DNA sequence: TTGTACGCGTTATCAT
DNA sequence: ATGATAACGCGTACAA
């Protein structure tokens, strides 16, 4: 079913069908209705490829997500969901590209083949080849996250530095003197993943400001790693009474390790973190955490991208959010650990 | 950068460039290298729309996911992730369409505009307009889930009926005499959502076979609903000692309700369910559940779809899986409930 | 190897 | 207001 067929059956010219659909030239009501009747009958829809080829835009955006194999965290999934929803509201389709590096085939197809009008990039590193590649390509893009040159691109991001600092201050206010940061995986930190670095910085700063003792640990993104990571922290630091963390996926394991050590939360040990609201609420007990507004962030990213597509030369926009810490069930006054002789 | 430009700079015809890239006609090694040099220098990649227009295929598959607003369950997200990964391995891109009904704009764009070579459909209902629409369109498609006419399409699915029956039998073996089924939301059941209906059937059958007393409840897909649903079940049925469930998202709430009733798991009360392995393991205590192999199912769906695209006339294929129940920490011998006078 | 028609929708032009 | 015609976007594949 193509436009020529519709024209033939309606007894009009191809161009008339096109104009009837686009309204870019007046078409009499009678012919318009006749054409529409045929279209409805045959269920015609213009070929998206032909349209894209002619118009030079695809009405599709690319969403670059962390690559295969690695399991996405709840927060990342929330971003994906919110981007897809926001795009659908703007009548944009979303093409997913699970790509980590610049030379990923999927990434190259999406960026190089003009399959999309713009790209939303997730899990950005401080230095990121994909950002370089996208800038070189001239394709509009928006980061969920940012590089170490934040003024050179549009982005939305969480202020992990502030958030972790707030967690530490909250714990300090409760009397905790010895806290740990459970960070994202060491590979990510080594690869220059921004949130991991910024969480570090915020933690170090806050700990110094409050004259506390702080330890940092990296932890893989899963429950098992959370168990061993916190298990080790508890064993190595008898004075430790609290943990701050940005590692969502490890949280269930962290709870387990604390329980296995014979400690209760929040009676003997406190946890504060950064997580999506649902995730924090589903933990048991519910986690005191800065609630990440993934929905708004994703929607905002789409919004920025749509604007950038409309005017690629416009100034860059940024949005850095630092949601407040919601007090739930996992932080309480510091109490020396039962088996801790020193600390 | 288009193929004409490459041809000009290489001093050859456009078609020669095309043949040099596709290898569908011999091109002398010297010219091939000259062309390649120009391509590398300019970073040329063929325009995907033009290619799709000419070839009649997009090398893209559509993935229809549950629509906006409703939060996707962990299992649904696992399906999405596995489909995207499997597609990437096959060098296929994935276009996401968050659509519930047939008249969804996004759905129509994807199906009607020939934007994709095939479609994977999630959360299928026993009678599903989208299936009708897809069949009418002639576009190859594969279901993750199936309608009540399972022989008319290709699909992969979980055998919820068997799985829930197994959970019930497991509970019966442990001496439980009075169990409840916590199903998916009532709207889904009313809308004819297959898994909800099949879970019902499996539950009723197994309960009858073992001469048990069974109650059924629908529950929204979130923890809060889980709390109130199980809270009500516990209050209304003093003899109840176990729950079987397919409602992942409600599970954390179910745990909470049981705890609030002063019962321990699995000492006083047992839970068995159907869930992704990660989800089951992350619960506290880890859930005894049939571990849904979402990765394999998603990959298999992509595989079926690829085959269907290659040969749309081929016979339909199906895959019904019933993974075994992994015993974890939530089921134990039946024990009359502390406050239960009758039972 | 080259020239060219084709896939399909859009839009400008000239004419009615 | 509408028709007829053709150019265009870009890659592919057949005939020459």
XYZ file of C-alpha atoms (C1' of nucleotides) in Angstrom:
718
model
C 0.000 0.000 0.000
C 1.709 3.178 -1.142
C 0.633 6.696 -1.827
C 0.283 6.068 -5.555
C -2.225 3.331 -4.917
C -4.254 5.604 -2.684
C -4.169 8.321 -5.333
C -5.320 5.945 -8.023
C -8.226 4.601 -6.008
C -9.263 8.085 -4.937
C -9.039 9.352 -8.479
C -6.619 12.142 -7.589
C -2.952 12.904 -8.066
C -0.294 11.557 -5.730
C 0.551 15.050 -4.651
C -3.051 15.700 -3.684
C -2.993 12.754 -1.325
C 0.186 14.055 0.200
C -1.251 17.538 0.573
C -4.476 16.188 1.982
C -2.478 14.426 4.669
C -0.030 17.173 5.474
C -2.330 20.139 4.982
C 0.500 22.073 3.382
C -1.784 23.087 0.573
C -5.514 23.601 0.777
C -7.581 20.619 -0.299
C -11.349 20.778 -0.703
C -13.316 19.081 2.004
C -14.965 16.668 -0.424
C -11.781 15.310 -1.940
C -10.128 15.211 1.450
C -12.916 12.998 2.719
C -12.838 10.773 -0.305
C -9.112 10.286 0.098
C -9.470 9.654 3.812
C -12.113 7.020 3.146
C -9.763 5.114 0.879
C -6.937 5.457 3.367
C -9.090 4.132 6.162
C -10.334 1.295 4.037
C -6.916 0.145 3.003
C -5.228 1.066 6.261
C -2.576 3.059 4.514
C 0.356 4.520 6.401
C 3.258 6.247 4.721
C 6.466 4.296 4.541
C 8.623 5.588 7.361
C 11.861 4.994 5.491
C 10.772 6.955 2.445
C 9.518 9.730 4.623
C 12.693 9.827 6.664
C 14.792 9.786 3.531
C 12.977 12.726 2.071
C 12.513 14.770 5.204
C 15.909 14.137 6.648
C 14.547 13.163 10.031
C 13.380 9.910 11.460
C 11.233 10.986 14.406
C 13.193 8.502 16.420
C 15.674 9.014 19.193
C 18.445 6.683 20.195
C 18.884 5.585 23.780
C 22.340 4.264 24.551
C 22.195 1.967 27.544
C 24.910 0.003 29.319
C 25.896 -2.971 27.222
C 24.893 -6.588 27.254
C 25.770 -8.920 30.036
C 25.921 -6.446 32.807
C 22.578 -6.396 34.529
C 20.997 -2.987 34.631
C 20.314 -1.488 38.010
C 16.844 -0.541 39.065
C 17.697 3.107 38.599
C 18.988 2.616 35.102
C 15.843 0.727 34.229
C 13.783 3.557 35.611
C 15.625 5.950 33.342
C 14.946 3.762 30.348
C 11.278 3.511 31.207
C 10.892 7.228 31.751
C 12.710 8.100 28.541
C 10.553 5.720 26.548
C 7.389 7.121 28.079
C 8.385 10.729 27.585
C 9.373 10.023 24.005
C 6.063 8.305 23.326
C 4.258 11.359 24.627
C 6.191 13.433 22.100
C 5.346 10.914 19.356
C 8.934 9.863 19.119
C 10.064 6.287 18.877
C 13.049 5.020 20.799
C 15.804 2.926 19.334
C 17.811 1.103 21.954
C 21.535 0.670 21.646
C 23.304 -1.422 24.261
C 26.767 0.049 23.831
C 29.671 0.748 26.094
C 32.446 2.001 23.857
C 32.731 4.062 20.755
C 33.349 1.209 18.417
C 30.320 -0.746 19.364
C 28.560 -1.911 16.218
C 25.169 -1.012 17.520
C 26.355 2.439 18.496
C 27.917 3.042 15.113
C 24.777 1.930 13.321
C 22.611 4.252 15.304
C 24.922 7.237 15.173
C 26.481 6.810 11.763
C 23.510 5.556 9.798
C 21.331 8.547 10.574
C 18.796 6.222 12.105
C 17.875 8.743 14.763
C 17.401 12.468 15.130
C 19.204 12.586 18.437
C 20.647 10.464 21.180
C 20.314 10.119 24.912
C 23.432 8.722 26.462
C 23.445 6.859 29.766
C 26.212 5.944 32.155
C 28.649 8.538 30.928
C 32.247 8.462 32.066
C 34.344 11.485 32.956
C 36.128 10.984 29.676
C 33.851 9.301 27.241
C 34.621 8.306 23.682
C 30.971 8.200 22.811
C 30.587 11.837 23.710
C 33.531 12.684 21.492
C 32.077 10.620 18.712
C 28.661 12.205 19.033
C 30.045 15.699 19.115
C 32.078 14.965 15.998
C 29.007 13.570 14.263
C 27.025 16.700 14.905
C 24.073 14.621 16.060
C 22.154 16.305 18.886
C 22.564 14.452 22.137
C 21.809 14.760 25.816
C 23.523 12.942 28.631
C 21.961 11.320 31.635
C 25.191 11.967 33.445
C 28.084 14.184 32.418
C 31.765 14.176 31.573
C 34.469 16.211 33.267
C 33.775 18.978 30.764
C 30.178 19.537 31.747
C 29.844 22.849 29.936
C 30.390 21.268 26.543
C 27.172 19.332 26.426
C 23.561 19.194 27.563
C 22.811 16.870 30.413
C 20.730 15.975 33.406
C 22.429 14.406 36.362
C 22.206 13.534 39.998
C 24.464 15.451 42.320
C 26.018 12.365 43.852
C 28.660 14.417 45.587
C 26.102 16.429 47.506
C 23.860 13.437 48.110
C 26.533 11.277 49.637
C 27.734 14.230 51.677
C 24.211 14.653 52.986
C 24.044 11.005 53.947
C 27.301 11.349 55.846
C 26.135 14.512 57.595
C 22.899 12.810 58.537
C 24.868 9.941 60.035
C 27.202 12.369 61.802
C 24.186 14.133 63.286
C 23.116 10.800 64.722
C 26.472 10.451 66.430
C 28.218 8.109 64.052
C 31.976 8.600 64.048
C 33.146 5.814 61.789
C 31.421 5.268 58.478
C 32.041 3.467 55.229
C 31.186 4.287 51.639
C 30.092 1.365 49.511
C 30.713 2.553 46.006
C 29.989 1.137 42.555
C 32.327 -1.488 41.076
C 36.058 -0.863 40.921
C 36.067 -1.262 37.150
C 33.639 1.594 36.814
C 35.710 3.748 39.097
C 38.813 2.858 37.138
C 37.016 3.599 33.893
C 36.286 7.079 35.178
C 32.587 6.629 35.825
C 31.452 9.995 37.145
C 29.012 9.036 39.906
C 31.576 6.735 41.468
C 34.169 9.489 41.505
C 31.780 12.131 42.726
C 30.458 9.897 45.476
C 34.058 9.461 46.584
C 34.677 13.159 46.609
C 31.486 13.939 48.512
C 32.223 11.246 51.037
C 35.802 12.377 51.656
C 34.747 15.971 51.997
C 31.932 15.335 54.436
C 33.943 12.916 56.520
C 36.728 15.486 56.784
C 34.307 18.280 57.637
C 32.868 16.305 60.490
C 36.167 14.906 61.666
C 34.975 11.360 61.168
C 36.807 8.232 60.265
C 35.876 7.039 56.788
C 36.614 3.960 54.717
C 35.759 3.394 51.114
C 35.065 0.182 49.283
C 34.075 -0.677 45.756
C 31.458 -3.319 45.238
C 30.100 -5.132 42.225
C 26.510 -4.417 41.245
C 24.827 -7.394 42.823
C 23.624 -8.716 46.146
C 26.318 -11.334 46.513
C 29.023 -8.703 46.237
C 27.149 -6.613 48.779
C 27.312 -9.453 51.255
C 31.044 -9.956 50.936
C 31.871 -6.282 50.730
C 30.030 -5.301 53.887
C 31.046 -8.536 55.567
C 34.658 -7.551 55.056
C 34.087 -3.989 56.188
C 32.473 -5.183 59.402
C 35.295 -7.607 60.077
C 38.078 -5.168 59.311
C 36.610 -2.171 61.107
C 35.177 -3.062 64.484
C 34.329 0.564 65.175
C 32.246 0.952 62.049
C 28.648 1.832 62.833
C 27.217 3.021 59.549
C 27.394 2.774 55.788
C 26.578 5.239 53.054
C 26.084 3.844 49.591
C 25.127 4.561 46.005
C 25.179 0.928 45.041
C 21.519 -0.034 44.712
C 22.012 -3.520 43.452
C 24.266 -4.446 46.360
C 21.880 -3.200 49.037
C 19.995 -6.436 49.642
C 23.340 -8.125 50.189
C 24.470 -5.394 52.536
C 21.427 -5.974 54.706
C 22.202 -9.643 54.739
C 25.811 -9.160 55.762
C 24.789 -6.929 58.629
C 22.241 -9.444 59.790
C 24.760 -12.260 59.565
C 27.106 -10.266 61.753
C 24.401 -10.377 64.376
C 23.615 -6.691 64.074
C 20.213 -5.115 63.685
C 19.261 -2.171 61.502
C 18.921 0.567 62.639
C 19.523 -0.425 66.262
C 23.133 -1.507 65.944
C 23.999 -0.275 62.517
C 22.783 2.419 60.133
C 22.564 2.614 56.367
C 21.852 5.645 54.222
C 22.011 5.751 50.484
C 20.917 6.972 47.107
C 18.252 4.954 45.336
C 15.007 5.068 43.450
C 12.012 5.480 45.717
C 10.478 2.114 44.861
C 13.732 0.354 45.439
C 14.281 2.041 48.789
C 10.739 1.264 49.886
C 10.930 -2.352 48.834
C 13.986 -3.029 50.918
C 13.379 -4.497 54.290
C 13.468 -2.363 56.351
C 12.887 0.516 53.932
C 16.053 2.416 53.241
C 16.706 5.948 54.371
C 17.780 7.378 51.048
C 17.855 10.302 48.698
C 14.998 9.405 46.378
C 16.142 9.648 42.804
C 13.411 11.205 40.659
C 14.238 9.048 37.654
C 10.957 9.858 35.957
C 11.533 13.582 35.955
C 15.138 13.207 34.940
C 14.305 10.989 31.993
C 11.467 13.222 30.884
C 13.684 16.258 31.203
C 16.392 14.604 29.131
C 13.883 13.937 26.366
C 12.701 17.504 26.615
C 16.211 18.862 26.278
C 16.865 16.586 23.348
C 13.705 17.617 21.539
C 14.726 21.224 21.903
C 18.226 20.487 20.747
C 16.919 18.715 17.686
C 14.754 21.728 16.927
C 17.683 24.087 17.350
C 21.056 22.324 17.380
C 22.903 25.609 17.708
C 21.163 26.715 20.879
C 23.056 27.031 24.118
C 23.462 23.919 26.219
C 21.163 23.237 29.122
C 21.915 21.320 32.255
C 19.988 20.030 35.213
C 21.681 18.894 38.371
C 19.321 17.520 40.988
C 19.918 16.728 44.605
C 16.731 15.282 46.082
C 16.432 15.394 49.872
C 17.120 12.359 52.014
C 13.877 10.617 52.974
C 14.075 9.242 56.467
C 12.850 5.675 56.536
C 13.867 2.765 58.668
C 17.594 2.341 58.397
C 19.291 5.116 60.312
C 19.352 5.611 64.051
C 21.561 6.920 66.825
C 25.068 5.497 66.863
C 25.648 2.725 69.339
C 28.999 0.997 69.818
C 28.935 -2.394 68.191
C 28.348 -5.274 70.614
C 31.611 -7.054 69.875
C 33.668 -3.919 69.281
C 36.347 -3.574 71.935
C 37.754 -0.447 70.456
C 36.198 2.165 68.235
C 28.456 12.127 3.409
C 26.672 9.967 0.873
C 27.701 7.291 -1.551
C 27.859 9.743 -4.452
C 30.421 11.826 -2.625
C 32.532 8.767 -1.913
C 32.296 7.756 -5.570
C 33.335 11.180 -6.750
C 36.345 11.362 -4.463
C 37.366 7.838 -5.362
C 36.949 8.530 -9.046
C 34.524 5.648 -9.577
C 30.816 5.165 -10.158
C 28.341 5.068 -7.277
C 27.523 1.488 -8.025
C 31.157 0.540 -7.762
C 31.287 1.880 -4.257
C 28.172 -0.073 -3.416
C 29.666 -3.274 -4.830
C 32.953 -2.676 -3.106
C 31.082 -2.547 0.182
C 28.677 -5.382 -0.367
C 30.972 -7.675 -2.342
C 28.042 -8.705 -4.528
C 30.160 -8.143 -7.594
C 33.909 -8.439 -7.903
C 35.806 -5.190 -7.588
C 39.518 -5.007 -8.289
C 41.644 -4.953 -5.196
C 43.209 -1.601 -6.066
C 39.968 0.295 -6.521
C 38.519 -1.446 -3.489
C 41.358 -0.154 -1.371
C 41.145 3.317 -2.818
C 37.448 3.428 -2.052
C 37.996 2.074 1.430
C 40.599 4.750 2.096
C 38.153 7.493 1.193
C 35.446 5.873 3.293
C 37.714 5.630 6.307
C 38.862 9.181 5.877
C 35.389 10.630 5.692
C 33.828 8.152 8.091
C 31.100 7.252 5.657
C 28.216 5.023 6.624
C 25.281 4.319 4.357
C 22.065 6.089 5.172
C 19.865 3.561 6.922
C 16.626 5.023 5.580
C 17.755 4.875 1.969
C 18.987 1.374 2.450
C 15.773 0.297 4.098
C 13.712 1.942 1.399
C 15.546 0.143 -1.328
C 15.973 -3.227 0.348
C 12.575 -3.387 1.891
C 13.901 -4.279 5.296
C 15.074 -2.207 8.199
C 17.200 -4.634 10.200
C 15.221 -3.486 13.172
C 12.732 -5.322 15.300
C 9.944 -3.801 17.325
C 9.475 -4.668 20.965
C 6.019 -3.908 22.273
C 6.131 -3.421 26.012
C 3.400 -2.619 28.527
C 2.411 1.021 28.204
C 3.413 4.130 30.061
C 2.540 4.724 33.640
C 2.365 1.195 34.793
C 5.700 0.289 36.278
C 7.280 -2.721 34.647
C 7.946 -5.719 36.812
C 11.409 -7.077 37.270
C 10.554 -9.991 35.029
C 9.283 -7.788 32.239
C 12.437 -5.738 32.459
C 14.494 -8.891 32.236
C 12.658 -9.801 29.072
C 13.364 -6.413 27.582
C 17.036 -6.634 28.477
C 17.414 -10.115 27.087
C 15.629 -9.260 23.856
C 17.802 -6.204 23.349
C 20.944 -8.187 23.991
C 19.962 -11.051 21.741
C 19.000 -8.634 19.004
C 22.320 -6.822 19.300
C 24.109 -10.124 18.911
C 22.209 -10.634 15.662
C 23.064 -7.071 14.567
C 19.472 -6.048 14.862
C 18.338 -2.818 16.445
C 15.341 -2.687 18.719
C 12.580 -0.129 18.480
C 10.559 0.125 21.654
C 6.832 0.658 21.585
C 5.041 1.159 24.876
C 1.587 0.108 23.758
C -1.344 -1.605 25.315
C -4.125 -1.564 22.775
C -4.387 -1.807 19.055
C -4.969 1.854 18.449
C -1.929 3.046 20.245
C -0.151 5.642 18.134
C 3.238 4.201 18.832
C 2.039 0.734 17.941
C 0.525 1.916 14.698
C 3.663 3.777 13.726
C 5.827 0.770 14.300
C 3.528 -1.743 12.656
C 2.003 0.359 9.908
C 4.963 2.426 8.864
C 7.142 -0.541 8.021
C 9.658 0.671 10.533
C 10.552 -2.845 11.589
C 11.037 -6.259 10.034
C 9.220 -8.010 12.827
C 7.733 -7.567 16.244
C 8.047 -9.153 19.641
C 4.923 -8.721 21.679
C 4.860 -8.771 25.443
C 2.085 -9.163 27.963
C -0.337 -10.775 25.603
C -3.948 -11.276 26.604
C -6.045 -14.323 25.845
C -7.806 -12.242 23.245
C -5.500 -9.583 22.004
C -6.247 -6.922 19.406
C -2.598 -6.406 18.730
C -2.221 -10.004 17.684
C -5.148 -9.608 15.322
C -3.665 -6.437 13.969
C -0.258 -7.973 13.467
C -1.632 -11.016 11.775
C -3.637 -8.805 9.439
C -0.570 -6.740 8.650
C 1.421 -9.785 7.661
C 4.359 -8.571 9.708
C 6.260 -11.445 11.311
C 5.811 -11.489 15.062
C 6.546 -13.606 18.089
C 4.816 -13.464 21.425
C 6.340 -13.576 24.845
C 3.103 -15.031 26.073
C 0.235 -16.415 24.057
C -3.442 -15.970 23.302
C -6.154 -18.569 23.723
C -5.450 -19.686 20.162
C -1.864 -20.699 20.756
C -1.499 -22.645 17.532
C -2.042 -19.575 15.374
C 1.183 -17.850 16.257
C 4.779 -18.329 17.344
C 5.516 -17.758 20.992
C 7.567 -18.489 24.042
C 5.840 -18.618 27.383
C 6.025 -19.697 30.959
C 3.768 -22.504 31.998
C 2.192 -20.616 34.864
C -0.451 -23.243 35.324
C 2.094 -25.951 35.987
C 4.327 -23.678 38.018
C 1.651 -22.569 40.420
C 0.424 -26.138 40.686
C 3.935 -27.183 41.627
C 4.105 -24.524 44.282
C 0.835 -25.755 45.739
C 1.972 -29.372 45.682
C 5.216 -28.382 47.366
C 3.235 -26.652 50.083
C 0.904 -29.611 50.375
C 3.895 -31.905 50.781
C 4.969 -29.747 53.695
C 1.609 -30.303 55.328
C -0.126 -27.061 54.458
C -3.879 -27.463 54.197
C -5.061 -23.941 53.625
C -3.291 -21.798 51.054
C -3.897 -18.604 49.150
C -3.016 -17.519 45.645
C -1.896 -13.917 45.273
C -2.492 -13.181 41.647
C -1.745 -10.240 39.389
C -4.078 -7.213 39.417
C -7.805 -7.666 38.934
C -7.787 -5.415 35.878
C -5.358 -7.729 34.158
C -7.452 -10.731 35.044
C -10.543 -8.960 33.781
C -8.702 -7.975 30.613
C -7.986 -11.630 29.969
C -4.299 -11.591 30.779
C -3.172 -15.155 30.234
C -0.758 -15.736 33.122
C -3.331 -14.510 35.617
C -5.925 -16.907 34.254
C -3.550 -19.814 34.002
C -2.244 -19.277 37.500
C -5.849 -19.428 38.645
C -6.481 -22.634 36.817
C -3.303 -24.271 38.089
C -4.068 -23.222 41.626
C -7.638 -24.494 41.558
C -6.609 -27.772 40.055
C -3.793 -28.466 42.508
C -5.840 -27.413 45.511
C -8.601 -29.761 44.425
C -6.207 -32.620 43.770
C -4.753 -32.333 47.235
C -8.055 -31.714 48.943
C -6.863 -28.405 50.294
C -8.702 -25.243 51.061
C -7.746 -22.459 48.681
C -8.471 -18.746 48.429
C -7.586 -16.458 45.606
C -6.881 -12.764 45.629
C -5.863 -10.259 43.022
C -3.242 -7.736 43.930
C -1.856 -4.646 42.247
C 1.731 -4.786 41.066
C 3.411 -3.025 43.932
C 4.581 -3.570 47.457
C 1.877 -1.472 49.087
C -0.803 -3.598 47.510
C 1.041 -6.687 48.669
C 0.855 -5.469 52.241
C -2.854 -4.860 52.188
C -3.699 -7.942 50.167
C -1.871 -10.385 52.405
C -2.895 -8.434 55.482
C -6.500 -8.999 54.536
C -5.938 -12.659 53.708
C -4.348 -13.237 57.097
C -7.163 -11.483 58.886
C -9.947 -13.192 56.989
C -8.483 -16.682 57.047
C -7.063 -17.632 60.421
C -6.235 -21.104 59.179
C -4.136 -19.877 56.298
C -0.526 -21.028 56.560
C 0.917 -20.420 53.124
C 0.757 -18.322 50.010
C 1.583 -19.077 46.405
C 2.101 -16.131 44.113
C 3.094 -14.949 40.672
C 3.051 -11.304 41.662
C 6.707 -10.335 41.884
C 6.214 -6.688 42.539
C 3.953 -7.347 45.496
C 6.307 -9.771 47.205
C 8.193 -7.306 49.359
C 4.854 -6.097 50.666
C 3.705 -9.631 51.318
C 6.728 -10.246 53.499
C 5.952 -7.076 55.375
C 2.345 -8.007 55.984
C 3.347 -11.381 57.352
C 5.895 -9.793 59.631
C 3.361 -7.249 60.846
C 1.003 -10.062 61.724
C 3.712 -11.312 64.062
C 4.487 -14.323 61.943
C 7.891 -15.510 60.824
C 8.855 -16.952 57.471
C 9.200 -19.874 57.067
C 8.580 -20.823 60.683
C 4.978 -19.737 60.953
C 4.120 -19.081 57.365
C 5.344 -20.219 53.962
C 5.583 -18.476 50.608
C 6.309 -20.019 47.242
C 6.169 -18.241 43.948
C 7.283 -17.605 40.418
C 9.965 -14.977 39.918
C 13.229 -14.149 38.241
C 16.204 -15.658 40.021
C 17.732 -12.320 40.968
C 14.485 -11.068 42.335
C 13.920 -14.198 44.383
C 17.445 -14.098 45.745
C 17.271 -10.448 46.650
C 14.210 -10.897 48.785
C 14.773 -11.340 52.451
C 14.690 -14.213 53.145
C 15.280 -15.479 49.612
C 12.111 -16.769 48.046
C 11.443 -20.377 47.230
C 10.397 -19.953 43.655
C 10.344 -21.289 40.144
C 13.213 -19.355 38.597
C 12.088 -17.778 35.380
C 14.835 -18.050 32.759
C 14.049 -14.664 31.241
C 17.344 -14.521 29.384
C 16.760 -17.719 27.519
C 13.159 -16.891 26.794
C 14.026 -13.483 25.385
C 16.868 -14.856 23.309
C 14.641 -17.628 22.043
C 11.955 -15.156 21.060
C 14.476 -13.194 19.024
C 15.658 -16.392 17.451
C 12.146 -17.398 16.462
C 11.512 -13.947 15.074
C 14.686 -13.943 13.009
C 13.656 -17.237 11.513
C 10.179 -15.996 10.856
C 11.502 -12.930 9.098
C 13.672 -15.146 6.934
C 10.738 -17.400 6.105
C 7.363 -15.890 6.986
C 5.517 -18.877 5.603
C 7.237 -21.436 7.800
C 5.308 -23.348 10.417
C 4.888 -21.725 13.809
C 7.163 -22.608 16.679
C 6.382 -22.531 20.360
C 8.297 -22.918 23.574
C 6.586 -23.513 26.872
C 8.927 -23.649 29.823
C 8.289 -24.777 33.364
C 11.464 -24.281 35.391
C 11.746 -26.304 38.611
C 11.035 -24.737 41.971
C 14.278 -23.736 43.705
C 14.046 -24.306 47.407
C 15.280 -21.260 49.270
C 14.268 -19.817 52.560
C 10.540 -19.290 52.533
C 8.837 -22.633 52.768
C 8.747 -24.941 55.744
C 6.512 -27.470 57.475
C 3.021 -26.250 58.208
C 2.433 -25.088 61.736
C -0.931 -23.822 62.984
C -0.887 -20.085 63.305
C -0.280 -18.827 66.852
C -3.512 -16.904 67.109
C -5.588 -19.260 65.026
C -8.311 -20.860 67.146
C -9.753 -22.806 64.307
C -7.968 -23.979 61.205
C 32.812 -0.702 -14.447
C 29.448 2.543 -15.676
C 24.807 4.328 -16.380
C 20.388 4.265 -14.778
C 15.941 2.752 -13.085
C 13.799 1.903 -8.845
C 11.874 2.086 -3.949
C 8.287 5.974 -1.940
C 6.888 10.186 -0.131
C 7.447 15.286 -0.436
C 7.328 19.469 -2.593
C 8.129 22.964 -6.152
C 6.451 24.399 -10.722
C 3.314 25.267 -14.246
C -1.009 24.704 -15.916
C -6.075 24.268 -15.591
C -8.650 24.144 -5.738
C -6.381 20.639 -8.171
C -3.784 18.219 -11.759
C 0.329 16.679 -13.985
C 5.178 16.311 -13.810
C 9.482 16.004 -12.119
C 13.236 16.532 -8.969
C 15.029 14.959 -4.758
C 16.847 12.094 -0.776
C 20.334 7.744 -1.155
C 21.618 3.166 -1.837
C 20.984 -1.034 -4.736
C 21.154 -3.924 -8.627
C 20.321 -4.862 -13.442
C 21.642 -4.028 -18.297
C 24.996 -2.571 -21.096
